[in-house]
C-alpha cells in the first residue's frame, strides 16, 4: 500500500483538455473524483480489480462493501450484467437517473467490485460530465460516494478535496453542486418477480412500482423507525452504513419555537423549512433551514452540504428535524439523517 501523500487532490474545471487527461488517468488504472447528479463519486475502471483497489484504499472502505458500476448508456448493460425484462423496463423509464439495479453479473466484472457476490449493481448516471468521462475512458466506471468511509457524502468538489486530502486521490472533476443531493435508489432485481428495495434514494420507490406495475418490498426495519432525540434507529441494510458528522446529532420530528428557545448556546438546529415567524436575533446564528417551502427535492439537495458546514463550525451537538411520511424523497432523507445520528 503506497504511503498516503499529505497534499490535497486538485479540483479541475471540466475543459476538454482536463476531461481527456482524467480519462487517461482512468485508462491507466488511476482513481478520479467525479460529479454525479446524486453525490460525488470516486471512480476507477470497473473491469480492472487493481484500479478498484485504489478506491477502497482511498476511502478506507472494507472490501465487503460492493461498488456500483456506472455506464454511459443502457446499451452497455448486457456487457456487465444479465438484464431481465423488469430491468429493461426500469432502465427505459428511469435512466439516466438516480436508480441502481442489482442483477446477475457477467464474468468480466471483478470479484472486488461485487464483494464476491454473483450480482452487480449498475446505473447510468444523469450527469453529462460523468457520462462524458465514461465515454472518453471507453469503459464502465465503478464508483462509490467520494467520502472517507462512514463520513457525510460529498455534494461539491471541495467536499471531496477536503475529505480525501492525504490519500492517493490526485484529481477531482468539478461539476458544481450535485442537483439531487442524495445517492441513488437501489433495487434488487435478481428475482424480477420479487423486486426488493435495498436503499431509498433519489428516485421515489413509488415511481419504480408504477413502472413495474407491482409492489417493491421494503426492508422490514426501515419504515417503522421512530425518531427520538439522541436515540438512533437500527441501521438497516447489508452493512450498517454511517453518514456521521464528527459532531453528535439528535433527530426530532419537529423543532418548534419553544424547542429552539431551549437550545443550549453551544448547540445548533437544522430545520426542514424556514420557520413561519422570524427567529429571534440571539438564536439566528444557531438556527438553519434546508428549504424555503418544505419541498423535499430542495431539502435533499441541501442536506449533506448543510451537515458538512455545521460539522465544521464546532458545535457541541446538532439537532435536526427529520421528514415524516413514505412518499417521494422523504424515506431517503430520513434514512440518511437516521444513519448520521446513529453512533458508530
Ligand atoms: O448515487 C449513487 O449511488 C452514488 C454515485 C456515485 O453513483 N454511489 C454510491 O455508491 O452511493 P456507494 O458505494 O456509496 O453505495 C453503493 C451500495 C453499497 O454500499 C451496497 O450496499 C450496494 O450499493 N451494492 C453494490 N453492489 C451490490 C450488490 N451486488 N448487491 C447488493 N448491493 C450492492
Ligand atoms: Mg458510499
mmCIF file of N, CA, C and O and ligand atoms in Angstrom, residues 38-39 41 61 65-68 70 102 117 119-121 123 143-145 183-184 186 198-199 238 241, ligand 1:
data_model
loop_
_atom_site.group_PDB
_atom_site.id
_atom_site.type_symbol
_atom_site.label_atom_id
_atom_site.label_comp_id
_atom_site.label_asym_id
_atom_site.label_seq_id
_atom_site.Cartn_x
_atom_site.Cartn_y
_atom_site.Cartn_z
ATOM 1 N N UNK A 38 -26.312 12.735 -8.101
ATOM 2 C CA UNK A 38 -26.676 12.374 -6.731
ATOM 3 C C UNK A 38 -25.669 12.949 -5.740
ATOM 4 O O UNK A 38 -25.982 13.883 -5.000
ATOM 5 N N UNK A 39 -24.451 12.378 -5.714
ATOM 6 C CA UNK A 39 -23.347 12.844 -4.872
ATOM 7 C C UNK A 39 -22.075 12.652 -5.694
ATOM 8 O O UNK A 39 -22.106 11.996 -6.731
ATOM 9 N N UNK A 41 -18.689 10.941 -6.827
ATOM 10 C CA UNK A 41 -18.214 9.566 -6.773
ATOM 11 C C UNK A 41 -16.699 9.518 -6.858
ATOM 12 O O UNK A 41 -16.046 10.483 -7.263
ATOM 13 N N UNK A 61 -12.461 1.924 2.806
ATOM 14 C CA UNK A 61 -13.711 1.172 2.738
ATOM 15 C C UNK A 61 -13.426 -0.319 2.840
ATOM 16 O O UNK A 61 -12.523 -0.827 2.174
ATOM 17 N N UNK A 65 -17.931 -4.358 1.064
ATOM 18 C CA UNK A 65 -18.967 -3.428 0.615
ATOM 19 C C UNK A 65 -18.820 -3.223 -0.900
ATOM 20 O O UNK A 65 -17.890 -2.558 -1.347
ATOM 21 N N UNK A 66 -19.734 -3.793 -1.707
ATOM 22 C CA UNK A 66 -19.546 -3.760 -3.168
ATOM 23 C C UNK A 66 -19.785 -2.374 -3.779
ATOM 24 O O UNK A 66 -20.409 -1.511 -3.172
ATOM 25 N N UNK A 67 -19.277 -2.179 -5.001
ATOM 26 C CA UNK A 67 -19.341 -0.886 -5.698
ATOM 27 C C UNK A 67 -20.450 -0.882 -6.747
ATOM 28 O O UNK A 67 -20.857 -1.937 -7.229
ATOM 29 N N UNK A 68 -20.886 0.320 -7.127
ATOM 30 C CA UNK A 68 -21.834 0.473 -8.234
ATOM 31 C C UNK A 68 -21.041 0.687 -9.525
ATOM 32 O O UNK A 68 -20.081 1.456 -9.551
ATOM 33 N N UNK A 70 -20.983 2.165 -13.248
ATOM 34 C CA UNK A 70 -21.668 3.231 -13.992
ATOM 35 C C UNK A 70 -21.410 3.086 -15.490
ATOM 36 O O UNK A 70 -20.259 2.906 -15.908
ATOM 37 N N UNK A 102 -29.678 -4.058 -9.177
ATOM 38 C CA UNK A 102 -28.807 -5.199 -8.860
ATOM 39 C C UNK A 102 -29.282 -6.392 -9.689
ATOM 40 O O UNK A 102 -30.452 -6.781 -9.632
ATOM 41 N N UNK A 117 -19.975 -11.319 -4.657
ATOM 42 C CA UNK A 117 -21.356 -11.740 -4.932
ATOM 43 C C UNK A 117 -21.509 -12.101 -6.407
ATOM 44 O O UNK A 117 -20.787 -11.580 -7.254
ATOM 45 N N UNK A 119 -23.806 -11.040 -8.146
ATOM 46 C CA UNK A 119 -24.615 -9.948 -8.702
ATOM 47 C C UNK A 119 -23.782 -8.678 -8.819
ATOM 48 O O UNK A 119 -22.753 -8.538 -8.158
ATOM 49 N N UNK A 120 -24.265 -7.751 -9.659
ATOM 50 C CA UNK A 120 -23.591 -6.461 -9.810
ATOM 51 C C UNK A 120 -24.638 -5.349 -9.741
ATOM 52 O O UNK A 120 -25.756 -5.502 -10.235
ATOM 53 N N UNK A 121 -24.257 -4.246 -9.107
ATOM 54 C CA UNK A 121 -25.126 -3.061 -9.040
ATOM 55 C C UNK A 121 -24.725 -2.135 -10.182
ATOM 56 O O UNK A 121 -23.537 -1.869 -10.380
ATOM 57 N N UNK A 123 -25.829 1.399 -12.885
ATOM 58 C CA UNK A 123 -26.722 2.501 -13.263
ATOM 59 C C UNK A 123 -26.090 3.384 -14.324
ATOM 60 O O UNK A 123 -24.861 3.365 -14.510
ATOM 61 N N UNK A 143 -17.844 3.293 -8.977
ATOM 62 C CA UNK A 143 -17.704 4.470 -8.115
ATOM 63 C C UNK A 143 -18.630 4.388 -6.910
ATOM 64 O O UNK A 143 -19.841 4.308 -7.057
ATOM 65 N N UNK A 144 -18.047 4.427 -5.718
ATOM 66 C CA UNK A 144 -18.843 4.676 -4.513
ATOM 67 C C UNK A 144 -18.864 6.183 -4.288
ATOM 68 O O UNK A 144 -18.217 6.934 -5.024
ATOM 69 N N UNK A 145 -19.580 6.635 -3.275
ATOM 70 C CA UNK A 145 -19.535 8.043 -2.911
ATOM 71 C C UNK A 145 -18.110 8.407 -2.487
ATOM 72 O O UNK A 145 -17.415 7.594 -1.868
ATOM 73 N N UNK A 183 -27.883 9.831 -2.608
ATOM 74 C CA UNK A 183 -27.466 8.795 -3.550
ATOM 75 C C UNK A 183 -28.652 8.101 -4.205
ATOM 76 O O UNK A 183 -29.805 8.281 -3.822
ATOM 77 N N UNK A 184 -28.301 7.262 -5.162
ATOM 78 C CA UNK A 184 -29.325 6.570 -5.949
ATOM 79 C C UNK A 184 -30.145 5.598 -5.095
ATOM 80 O O UNK A 184 -29.676 5.088 -4.079
ATOM 81 N N UNK A 186 -31.536 1.964 -4.675
ATOM 82 C CA UNK A 186 -31.032 0.661 -5.136
ATOM 83 C C UNK A 186 -32.151 -0.369 -5.052
ATOM 84 O O UNK A 186 -32.753 -0.562 -3.988
ATOM 85 N N UNK A 198 -33.244 -1.956 -1.689
ATOM 86 C CA UNK A 198 -32.100 -2.102 -0.785
ATOM 87 C C UNK A 198 -31.707 -0.772 -0.152
ATOM 88 O O UNK A 198 -31.121 -0.750 0.925
ATOM 89 N N UNK A 199 -32.010 0.341 -0.848
ATOM 90 C CA UNK A 199 -31.689 1.655 -0.289
ATOM 91 C C UNK A 199 -32.637 2.674 -0.901
ATOM 92 O O UNK A 199 -32.701 2.767 -2.122
ATOM 93 N N UNK A 238 -27.365 -4.167 4.347
ATOM 94 C CA UNK A 238 -26.469 -5.304 4.494
ATOM 95 C C UNK A 238 -25.308 -4.966 5.406
ATOM 96 O O UNK A 238 -24.781 -5.783 6.106
ATOM 97 N N UNK A 241 -24.376 1.216 7.455
ATOM 98 C CA UNK A 241 -23.693 2.350 6.842
ATOM 99 C C UNK A 241 -23.917 3.603 7.650
ATOM 100 O O UNK A 241 -25.023 3.878 8.077
HETATM 101 O O1 LIG B 1 -25.757 7.788 -6.246
HETATM 102 C C1 LIG B 1 -25.017 6.828 -6.031
HETATM 103 O O2 LIG B 1 -25.438 5.669 -5.972
HETATM 104 C C2 LIG B 1 -23.528 7.143 -5.824
HETATM 105 C C3 LIG B 1 -22.987 7.735 -7.125
HETATM 106 C C4 LIG B 1 -21.506 7.935 -7.103
HETATM 107 O O3 LIG B 1 -23.369 6.919 -8.208
HETATM 108 N N1 LIG B 1 -22.815 5.946 -5.451
HETATM 109 C C5 LIG B 1 -22.965 5.357 -4.242
HETATM 110 O O4 LIG B 1 -22.168 4.264 -4.040
HETATM 111 O O5 LIG B 1 -23.708 5.759 -3.405
HETATM 112 P P1 LIG B 1 -21.925 3.592 -2.606
HETATM 113 O O6 LIG B 1 -20.781 2.680 -2.765
HETATM 114 O O7 LIG B 1 -21.772 4.640 -1.597
HETATM 115 O O8 LIG B 1 -23.172 2.731 -2.358
HETATM 116 C C6 LIG B 1 -23.303 1.531 -3.103
HETATM 117 C C7 LIG B 1 -24.040 0.498 -2.319
HETATM 118 C C8 LIG B 1 -23.164 -0.427 -1.490
HETATM 119 O O9 LIG B 1 -22.895 0.069 -0.220
HETATM 120 C C9 LIG B 1 -24.012 -1.679 -1.423
HETATM 121 O O10 LIG B 1 -24.862 -1.583 -0.293
HETATM 122 C C10 LIG B 1 -24.840 -1.613 -2.685
HETATM 123 O O11 LIG B 1 -24.629 -0.383 -3.268
HETATM 124 N N2 LIG B 1 -24.423 -2.655 -3.640
HETATM 125 C C11 LIG B 1 -23.441 -2.605 -4.563
HETATM 126 N N3 LIG B 1 -23.344 -3.768 -5.228
HETATM 127 C C12 LIG B 1 -24.302 -4.567 -4.739
HETATM 128 C C13 LIG B 1 -24.706 -5.909 -4.999
HETATM 129 N N4 LIG B 1 -24.126 -6.661 -5.922
HETATM 130 N N5 LIG B 1 -25.724 -6.412 -4.273
HETATM 131 C C14 LIG B 1 -26.335 -5.657 -3.330
HETATM 132 N N6 LIG B 1 -25.987 -4.385 -3.029
HETATM 133 C C15 LIG B 1 -24.988 -3.858 -3.709
#
